[in-house]
XYZ file of C-alpha atoms in Angstrom:
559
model
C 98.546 142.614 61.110
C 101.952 141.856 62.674
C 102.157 138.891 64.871
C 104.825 140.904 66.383
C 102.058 142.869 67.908
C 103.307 143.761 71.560
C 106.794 142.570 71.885
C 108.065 144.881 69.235
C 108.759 147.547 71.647
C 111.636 145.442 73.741
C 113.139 143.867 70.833
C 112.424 146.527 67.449
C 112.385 149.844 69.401
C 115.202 152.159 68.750
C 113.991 154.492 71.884
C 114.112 151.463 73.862
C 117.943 150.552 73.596
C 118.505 149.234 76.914
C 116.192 146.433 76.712
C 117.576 145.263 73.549
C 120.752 145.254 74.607
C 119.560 142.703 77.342
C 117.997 140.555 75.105
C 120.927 140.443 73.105
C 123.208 139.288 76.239
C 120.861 136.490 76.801
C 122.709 134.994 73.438
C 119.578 136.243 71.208
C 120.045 136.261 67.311
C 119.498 139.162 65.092
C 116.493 136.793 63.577
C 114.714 135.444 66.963
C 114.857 139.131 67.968
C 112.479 140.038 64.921
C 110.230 136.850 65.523
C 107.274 137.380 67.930
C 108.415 136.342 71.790
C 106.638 133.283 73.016
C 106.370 132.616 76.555
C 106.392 129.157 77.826
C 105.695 128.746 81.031
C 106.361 125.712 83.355
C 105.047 124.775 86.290
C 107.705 121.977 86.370
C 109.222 121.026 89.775
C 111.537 118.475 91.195
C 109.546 117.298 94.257
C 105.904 115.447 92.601
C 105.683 113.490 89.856
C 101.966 115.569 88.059
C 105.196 118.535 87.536
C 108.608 116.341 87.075
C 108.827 116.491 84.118
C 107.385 119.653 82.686
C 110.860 121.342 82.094
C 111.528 119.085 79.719
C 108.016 119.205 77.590
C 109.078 123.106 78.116
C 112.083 122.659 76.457
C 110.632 120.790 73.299
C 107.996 123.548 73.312
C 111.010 126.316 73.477
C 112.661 124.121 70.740
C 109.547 123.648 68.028
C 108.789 127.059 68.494
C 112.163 127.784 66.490
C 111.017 125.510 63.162
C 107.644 127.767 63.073
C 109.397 131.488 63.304
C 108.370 132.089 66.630
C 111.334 132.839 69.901
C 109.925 130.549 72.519
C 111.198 131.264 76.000
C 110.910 129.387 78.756
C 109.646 130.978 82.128
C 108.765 128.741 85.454
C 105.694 129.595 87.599
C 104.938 127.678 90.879
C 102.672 124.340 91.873
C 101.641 123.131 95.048
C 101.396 119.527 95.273
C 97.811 118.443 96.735
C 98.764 114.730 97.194
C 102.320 115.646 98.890
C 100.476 118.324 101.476
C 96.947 116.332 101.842
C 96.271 116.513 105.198
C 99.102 118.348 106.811
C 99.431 122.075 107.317
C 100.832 123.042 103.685
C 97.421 121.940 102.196
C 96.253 125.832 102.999
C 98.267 126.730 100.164
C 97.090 124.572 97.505
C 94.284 126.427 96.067
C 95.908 129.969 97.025
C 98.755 128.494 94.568
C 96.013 129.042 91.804
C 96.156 132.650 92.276
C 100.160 132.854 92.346
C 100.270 131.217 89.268
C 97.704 133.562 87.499
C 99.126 135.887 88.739
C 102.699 135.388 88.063
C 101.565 134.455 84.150
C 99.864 137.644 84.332
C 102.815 139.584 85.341
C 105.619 138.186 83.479
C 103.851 137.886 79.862
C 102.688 141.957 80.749
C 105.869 142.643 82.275
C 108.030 141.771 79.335
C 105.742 142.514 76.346
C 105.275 138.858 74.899
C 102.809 138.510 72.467
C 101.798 135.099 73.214
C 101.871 132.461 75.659
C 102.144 128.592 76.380
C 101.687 127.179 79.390
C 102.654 123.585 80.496
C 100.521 122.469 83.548
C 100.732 119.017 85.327
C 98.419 119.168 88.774
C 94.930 119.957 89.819
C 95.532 123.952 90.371
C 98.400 124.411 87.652
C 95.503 124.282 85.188
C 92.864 126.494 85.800
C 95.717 128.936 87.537
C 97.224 128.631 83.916
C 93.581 129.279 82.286
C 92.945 132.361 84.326
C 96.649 133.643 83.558
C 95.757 133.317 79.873
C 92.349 134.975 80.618
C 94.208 138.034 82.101
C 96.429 138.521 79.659
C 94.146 137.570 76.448
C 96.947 137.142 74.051
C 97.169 134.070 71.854
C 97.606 131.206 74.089
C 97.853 127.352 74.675
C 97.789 124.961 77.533
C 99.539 121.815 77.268
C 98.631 119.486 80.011
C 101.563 117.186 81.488
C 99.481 113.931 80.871
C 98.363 111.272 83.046
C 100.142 109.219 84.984
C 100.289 105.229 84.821
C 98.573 102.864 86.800
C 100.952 100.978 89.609
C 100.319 97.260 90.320
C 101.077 95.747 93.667
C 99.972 91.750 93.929
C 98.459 91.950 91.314
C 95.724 94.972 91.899
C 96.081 98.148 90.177
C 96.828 101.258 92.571
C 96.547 104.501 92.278
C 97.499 107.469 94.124
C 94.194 107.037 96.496
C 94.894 103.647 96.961
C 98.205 105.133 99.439
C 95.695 106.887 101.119
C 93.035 104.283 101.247
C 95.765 101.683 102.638
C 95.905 103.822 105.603
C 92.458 103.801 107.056
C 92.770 99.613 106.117
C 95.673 99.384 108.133
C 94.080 101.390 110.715
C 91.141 98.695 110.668
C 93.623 95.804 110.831
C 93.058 95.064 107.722
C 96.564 95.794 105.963
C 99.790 94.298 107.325
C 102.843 96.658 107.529
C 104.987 94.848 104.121
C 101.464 95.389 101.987
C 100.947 99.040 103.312
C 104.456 99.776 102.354
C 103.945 97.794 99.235
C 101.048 99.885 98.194
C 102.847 102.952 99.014
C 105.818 102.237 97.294
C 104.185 101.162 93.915
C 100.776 102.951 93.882
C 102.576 105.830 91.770
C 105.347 104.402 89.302
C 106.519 107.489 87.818
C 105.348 110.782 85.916
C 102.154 111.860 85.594
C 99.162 113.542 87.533
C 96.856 111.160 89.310
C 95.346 108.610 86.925
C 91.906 108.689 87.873
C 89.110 111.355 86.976
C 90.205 113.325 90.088
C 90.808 117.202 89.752
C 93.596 117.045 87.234
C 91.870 114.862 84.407
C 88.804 116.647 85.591
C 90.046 119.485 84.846
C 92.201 119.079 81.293
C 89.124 117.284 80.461
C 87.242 120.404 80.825
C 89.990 122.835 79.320
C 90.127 120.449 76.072
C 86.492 120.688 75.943
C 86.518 124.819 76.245
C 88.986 124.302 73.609
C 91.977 125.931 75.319
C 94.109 122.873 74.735
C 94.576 120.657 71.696
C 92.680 117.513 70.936
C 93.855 114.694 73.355
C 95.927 116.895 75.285
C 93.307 115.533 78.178
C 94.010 112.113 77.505
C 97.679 111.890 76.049
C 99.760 109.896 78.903
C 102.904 111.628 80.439
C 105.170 109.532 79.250
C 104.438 108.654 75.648
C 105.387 109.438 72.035
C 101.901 111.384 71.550
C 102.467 113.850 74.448
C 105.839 114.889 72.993
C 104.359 115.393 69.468
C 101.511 117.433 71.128
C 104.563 119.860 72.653
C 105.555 120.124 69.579
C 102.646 121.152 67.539
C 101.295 123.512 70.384
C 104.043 125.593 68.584
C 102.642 124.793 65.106
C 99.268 126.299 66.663
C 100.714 129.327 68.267
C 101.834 130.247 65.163
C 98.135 129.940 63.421
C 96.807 131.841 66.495
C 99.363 134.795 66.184
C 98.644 135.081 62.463
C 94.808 134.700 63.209
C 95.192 137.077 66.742
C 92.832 134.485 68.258
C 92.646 134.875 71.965
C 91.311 133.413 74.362
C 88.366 135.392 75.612
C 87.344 134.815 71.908
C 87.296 131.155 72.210
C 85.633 131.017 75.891
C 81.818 131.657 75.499
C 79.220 130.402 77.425
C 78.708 128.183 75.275
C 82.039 126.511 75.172
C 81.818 126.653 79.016
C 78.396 124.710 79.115
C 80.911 122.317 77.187
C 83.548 122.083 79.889
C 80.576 121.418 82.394
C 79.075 118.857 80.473
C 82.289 116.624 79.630
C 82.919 117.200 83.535
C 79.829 115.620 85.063
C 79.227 112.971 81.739
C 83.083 111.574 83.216
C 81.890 111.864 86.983
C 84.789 113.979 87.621
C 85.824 115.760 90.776
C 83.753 118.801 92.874
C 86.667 121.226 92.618
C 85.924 121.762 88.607
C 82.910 123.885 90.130
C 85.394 126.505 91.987
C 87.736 126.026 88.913
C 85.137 126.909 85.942
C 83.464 129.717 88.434
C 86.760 131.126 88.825
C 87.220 130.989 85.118
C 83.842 132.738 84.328
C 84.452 134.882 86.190
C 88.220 135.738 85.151
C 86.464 135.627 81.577
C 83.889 138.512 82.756
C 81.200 135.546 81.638
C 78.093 135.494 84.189
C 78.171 131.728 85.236
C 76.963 130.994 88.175
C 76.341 127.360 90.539
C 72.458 127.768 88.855
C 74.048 126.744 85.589
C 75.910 124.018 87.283
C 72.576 122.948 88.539
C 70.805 123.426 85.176
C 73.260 121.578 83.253
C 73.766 118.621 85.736
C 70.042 117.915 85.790
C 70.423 117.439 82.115
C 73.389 115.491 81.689
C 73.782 111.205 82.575
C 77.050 110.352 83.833
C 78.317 107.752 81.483
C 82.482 107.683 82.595
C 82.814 104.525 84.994
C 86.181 105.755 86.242
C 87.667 106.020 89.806
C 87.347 106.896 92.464
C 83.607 105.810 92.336
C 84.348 103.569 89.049
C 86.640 101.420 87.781
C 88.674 102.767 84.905
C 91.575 105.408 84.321
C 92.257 107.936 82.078
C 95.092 105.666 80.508
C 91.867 103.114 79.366
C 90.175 105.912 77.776
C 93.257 106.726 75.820
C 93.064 103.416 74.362
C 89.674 103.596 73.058
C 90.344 106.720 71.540
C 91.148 109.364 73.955
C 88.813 112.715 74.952
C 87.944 113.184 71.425
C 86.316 109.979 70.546
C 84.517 110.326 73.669
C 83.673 113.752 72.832
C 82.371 112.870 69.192
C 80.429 110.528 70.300
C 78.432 112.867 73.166
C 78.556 115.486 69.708
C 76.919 112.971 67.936
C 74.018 112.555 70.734
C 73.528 116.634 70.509
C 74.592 117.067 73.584
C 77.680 119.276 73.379
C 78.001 122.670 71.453
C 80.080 121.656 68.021
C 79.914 125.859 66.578
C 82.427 126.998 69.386
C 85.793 127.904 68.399
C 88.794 126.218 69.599
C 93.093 126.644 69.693
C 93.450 124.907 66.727
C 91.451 127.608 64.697
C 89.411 125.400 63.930
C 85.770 124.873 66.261
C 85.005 121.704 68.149
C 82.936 120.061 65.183
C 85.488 120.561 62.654
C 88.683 119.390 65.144
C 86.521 116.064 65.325
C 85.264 115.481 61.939
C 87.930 113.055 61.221
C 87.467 111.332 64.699
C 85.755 107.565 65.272
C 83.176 108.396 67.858
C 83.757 106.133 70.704
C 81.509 102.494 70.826
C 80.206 102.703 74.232
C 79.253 99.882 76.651
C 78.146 98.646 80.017
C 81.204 96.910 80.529
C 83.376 99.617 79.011
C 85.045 102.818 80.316
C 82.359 104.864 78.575
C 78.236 103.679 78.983
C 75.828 104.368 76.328
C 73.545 107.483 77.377
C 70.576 104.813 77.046
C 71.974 102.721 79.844
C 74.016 105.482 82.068
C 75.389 104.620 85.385
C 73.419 107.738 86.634
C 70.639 109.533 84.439
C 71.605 112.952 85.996
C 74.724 114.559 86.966
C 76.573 113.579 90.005
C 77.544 117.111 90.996
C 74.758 118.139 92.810
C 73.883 122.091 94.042
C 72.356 122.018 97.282
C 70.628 124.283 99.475
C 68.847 124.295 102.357
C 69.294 126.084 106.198
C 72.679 124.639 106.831
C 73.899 126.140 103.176
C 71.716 129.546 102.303
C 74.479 129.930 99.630
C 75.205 126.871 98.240
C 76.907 123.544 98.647
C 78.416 121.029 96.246
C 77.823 117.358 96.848
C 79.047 114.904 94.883
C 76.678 111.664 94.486
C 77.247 109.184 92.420
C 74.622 107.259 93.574
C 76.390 104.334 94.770
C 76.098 105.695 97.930
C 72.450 106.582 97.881
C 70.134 109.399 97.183
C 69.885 110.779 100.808
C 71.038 110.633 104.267
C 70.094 111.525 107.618
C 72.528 111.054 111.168
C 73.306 113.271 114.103
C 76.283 115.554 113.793
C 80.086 114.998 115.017
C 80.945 118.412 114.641
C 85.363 119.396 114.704
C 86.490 122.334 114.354
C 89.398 121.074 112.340
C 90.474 118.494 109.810
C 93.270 116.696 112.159
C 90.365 116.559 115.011
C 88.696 114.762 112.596
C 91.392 112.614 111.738
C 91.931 111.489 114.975
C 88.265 110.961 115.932
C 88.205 108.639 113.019
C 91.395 107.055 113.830
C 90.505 106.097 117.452
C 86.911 104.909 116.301
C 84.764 107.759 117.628
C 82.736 108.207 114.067
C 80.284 105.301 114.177
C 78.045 104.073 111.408
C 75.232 106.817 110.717
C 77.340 109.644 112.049
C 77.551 112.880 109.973
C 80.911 114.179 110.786
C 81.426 118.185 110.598
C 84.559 119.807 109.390
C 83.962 123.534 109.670
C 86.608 126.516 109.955
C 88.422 125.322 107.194
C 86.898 127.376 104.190
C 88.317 130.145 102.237
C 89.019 132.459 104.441
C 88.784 130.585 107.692
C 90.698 127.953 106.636
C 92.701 129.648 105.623
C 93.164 128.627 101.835
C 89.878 125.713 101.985
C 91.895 122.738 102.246
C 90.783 119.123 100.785
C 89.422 116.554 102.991
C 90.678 113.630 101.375
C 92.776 112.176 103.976
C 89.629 111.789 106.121
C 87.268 110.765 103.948
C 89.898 108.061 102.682
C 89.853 106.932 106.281
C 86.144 106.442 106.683
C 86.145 104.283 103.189
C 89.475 102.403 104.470
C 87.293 101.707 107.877
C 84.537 100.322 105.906
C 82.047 102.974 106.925
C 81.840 104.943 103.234
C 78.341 103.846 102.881
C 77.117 104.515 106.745
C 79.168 107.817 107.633
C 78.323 111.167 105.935
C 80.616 114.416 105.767
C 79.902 117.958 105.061
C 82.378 120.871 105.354
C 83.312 124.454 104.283
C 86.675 123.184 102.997
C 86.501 121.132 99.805
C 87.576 117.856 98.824
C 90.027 115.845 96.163
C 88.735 114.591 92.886
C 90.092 111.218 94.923
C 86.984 111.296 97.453
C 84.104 109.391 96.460
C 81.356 108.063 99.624
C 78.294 110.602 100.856
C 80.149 113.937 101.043
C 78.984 117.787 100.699
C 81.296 120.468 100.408
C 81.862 124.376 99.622
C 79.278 124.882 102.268
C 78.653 128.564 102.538
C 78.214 130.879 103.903
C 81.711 128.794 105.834
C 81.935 129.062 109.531
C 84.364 131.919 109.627
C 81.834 133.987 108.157
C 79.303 133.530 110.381
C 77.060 130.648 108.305
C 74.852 128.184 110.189
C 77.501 125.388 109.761
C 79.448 127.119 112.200
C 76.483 126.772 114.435
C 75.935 123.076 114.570
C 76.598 121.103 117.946
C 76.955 117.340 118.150
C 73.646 115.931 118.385
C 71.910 117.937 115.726
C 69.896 116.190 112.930
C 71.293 116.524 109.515
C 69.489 115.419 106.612
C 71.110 115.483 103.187
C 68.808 114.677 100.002
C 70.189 114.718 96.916
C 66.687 114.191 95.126
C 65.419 117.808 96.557
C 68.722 119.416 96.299
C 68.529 120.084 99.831
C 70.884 120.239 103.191
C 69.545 121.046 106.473
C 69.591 120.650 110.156
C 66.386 120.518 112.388
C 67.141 123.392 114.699
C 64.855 126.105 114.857
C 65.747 129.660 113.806
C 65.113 130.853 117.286
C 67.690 128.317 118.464
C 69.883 129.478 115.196
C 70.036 132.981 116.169
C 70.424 132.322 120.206
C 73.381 130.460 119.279
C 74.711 133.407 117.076
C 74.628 135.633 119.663
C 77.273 133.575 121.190
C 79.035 132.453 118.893
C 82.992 133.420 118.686
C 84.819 133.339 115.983
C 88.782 131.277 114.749
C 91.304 133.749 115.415
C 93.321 134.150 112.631
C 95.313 137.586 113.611
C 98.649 135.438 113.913
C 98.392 134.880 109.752
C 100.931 136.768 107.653
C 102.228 136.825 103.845
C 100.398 134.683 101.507
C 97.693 133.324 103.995
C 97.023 136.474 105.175
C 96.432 138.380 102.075
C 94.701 135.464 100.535
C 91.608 135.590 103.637
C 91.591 139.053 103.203
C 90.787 138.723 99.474
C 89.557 135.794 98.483
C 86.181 135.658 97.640
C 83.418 132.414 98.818
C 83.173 129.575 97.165
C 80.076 129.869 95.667
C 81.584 132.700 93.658
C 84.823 130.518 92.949
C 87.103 131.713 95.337
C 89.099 134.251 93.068
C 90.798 137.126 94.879
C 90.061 140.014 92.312
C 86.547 140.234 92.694
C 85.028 143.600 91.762
């Protein structure tokens, strides 16, 4: 079979003359017009240091791909940074960017008859927006994650990106002078890289390394080292294998090799949005995963990764004891992840780490032996319960507790929140409300971080609680539930609540409710009005009108 297998017909087709001639103004040789076309695609940007720099690992992709017979061209997609828009009105269009970037993968390896694609991804939605490209398109392809980012220092502690927004709710408290808030700001993040902790982004490479859609220690390969640039340059080497092999990537994703992701995501403690993210790729996949998998398989798994926000280590301390795969041998090695599924290498997950040193766990190290975990189950837990018919996500690392009960502070926005918190009106055993911010009320389910980083910054992480239909940064850690649903703007009983109400979250029963009667409930519904959103337009407005909840993942092709 010809590797050439699609993109013959702009580049080999006599009846096609036109499109050749194109090709050949781009500066095109005789030879890279009979090699198979390559798309690279970059979600590299200027303005945020997770995309910086992703040109450039573009352009060494674009430039290996010549050495292995292949015509690697470069092609840019979009990224929306969440730490640049947290809490201000461009944070609708963070997880909406995961769409535009499927979809603009979809349409421009399609469009132009490439018979293979590499994508380079650097924040928390590049990836799975990259994924579910690939997914459309199921031609050989590749993900090559931008890497980590270093840790900063200021005084002496190490900072990361949450430590900005922590400083605020410290200085708020009185806590933080004005030369040590700007100190933390101005050294929290020294340079390229996404986020260093196991928030979304290394949740999420984590979890595509583990489907096997990337190549070993793309996950844990920091952004600026000599390892990252020989990974762009053998994700060429790959492509080429794949081509020959016409390995795609609905044959490597199974259920099996999902149960994977989930596993390596709640072993590391990593953030609530991989549940939208893998749901979304499931689905995308046409693979019937659902939140009673996430359940299943987070009853079964300990959480042994002690990294922030709830720990203490980064993703640049796992590299040094071995990266992703030593970790991931050594959870093989304990039976507890799938070693039979196949992977981009060719090769399946068993026989990528034969040649690995499984990882020597310990209490005091990044990773904790399974025998002494820092939490015998998962940490993402699936609740349910009157206040969520359909599902919440909570994530509990224990630290916290196991359950909570307080009276509600309901807002019918994030800044409402903010400002409650700001001015001291969320007192210890409070459950604060943040409703009309989900999918499609939202619209676009924006992250919470910024107030939930103000509530741990005013000392109140362990006495406040927070639920909402909007979701929240791998960066949050305290007693938070999100992806409530049905969310307000659809008429679920979140929307309902009034301050006062008793909310009782228990993360041994799996449970979230209020105590108002369902005569009260449904009195309330009658009167209930709903956010007007009849002023949205472009993206926002075709996104509510599509997008589906997020119990289902929040995709916006949903049969």
């Amino acid at each position: 079979m010809s590797s050439k297998k699609y993109s013959w017909e702009i580049s080999d087709n006599e009846g096609h003359p036109a499109g050749m001639a194109m090709l050949y103004a781009t500066g095109m040789t005789h030879k890279q017009m009979k090699q198979p076309f390559v798309g690279v695609a970059s979600c590299g940007y200027e303005s945020n240091p997770c995309n910086m720099h992703l040109n450039d690992f573009a352009g060494l992709i674009k430039e290996a791909s010549q050495g292995h017979d292949l015509t690697g061209l470069v092609f840019n997609t979009i990224g929306i940074s969440d730490g640049i828009s947290m809490g201000t009105a461009g944070m609708k269009y963070s997880l909406p960017s995961r769409e535009v970037i499927a979809d603009s993968i979809e349409s421009f390896i399609l469009g132009h008859s490439f018979d293979g694609v590499i994508a380079v991804a650097g924040c928390d939605k590049n990836m799975p927006g990259a994924i579910m490209g690939m997914l459309r398109v199921n031609r050989p392809a590749i993900m090559v994650y931008g890497g980590t980012i270093r840790s900063g220092q200021y005084k002496g502690e190490k900072l990361n990106v949450v430590s900005a927004f922590e400083a605020y709710g410290k200085r708020v408290r009185g806590e933080l002078n004005d030369v040590d808030f700007r100190g933390v700001i101005e050294n929290a993040c020294p340079g390229a890289g996404a986020c260093g902790g196991m928030y979304t982004a290394n949740t999420m490479s984590s979890a595509i390394e583990a489907m096997g859609l990337s190549l070993p220690y793309s996950a844990s390969n920091p952004a600026n080292s000599e390892e990252k640039k020989q990974e762009c340059m053998e994700a060429a080497q790959y492509m080429k294998i794949l081509l020959k092999l016409d390995l795609k990537p609905k044959d490597i994703l199974t259920r099996k090799s999902l149960e994977n992701a989930v596993r390596v995501v709640v072993a590391l403690g990593g953030s609530t949005n991989a549940v939208l993210h893998l749901l979304a790729i499931a689905k995308t996949a046409g693979i019937d995963f659902t939140l009673e998998d996430f359940r299943r398989i987070n009853s079964e798994t300990p959480v042994v990764g002690d990294f922030k926000p709830s720990g203490r280590f980064l993703m640049e301390d796992l590299h040094e004891q071995g990266g992703l795969p030593a970790f991931m041998k050594y959870f093989l090695e304990n039976g507890l992840l799938h070693g039979e599924c196949l992977t981009v290498t060719g090769k399946t997950v068993e026989e990528n780490l034969s040649g690995v040193e499984a990882l020597i766990p310990s209490v005091v190290n990044v990773i904790h032996p399974v025998e002494k975990p820092i939490k015998a189950t998962g940490h993402l837990c699936i609740l349910h319960g009157n206040l969520a018919p359909e599902g919440a996500v909570a994530k509990i690392s224990g630290k916290e507790g196991k359950s909570f009960e307080g009276k509600a502070k309901v807002y019918d926005s994030e800044e409402a929140a903010n400002e409650a918190i700001k001015n001291k009106a969320v007192q210890k055993g409070d459950v604060v409300v943040i409703r009309y911010v989900g999918p499609k009320g939202g619209p676009g389910m924006p992250e919470m971080l910024k107030p939930t980083s103000m509530i741990i910054g005013a000392g109140l992480g362990s006495d406040v609680a927070l639920i909402t239909d909007g979701r929240f940064s791998g960066g949050t850690h305290g007693f938070v539930v999100g992806h409530v649903t049905p969310e307000a703007y659809l008429g679920g009983p979140i929307g309902l609540l009034k301050d006062g109400d008793l909310i009782t979250i228990d993360a041994d029963t799996l449970s979230i409710k209020c105590d108002v009667s369902e005569t009260e409930m449904a009195t309330r519904k009658n009167t209930w009005v709903n956010k007007d959103l009849s002023a949205l337009q472009g993206t926002l407005k075709k996104y509510s009108l599509l997008v589906s909840t997020a119990s289902e993942g929040c995709v916006t092709d949903k049969n």
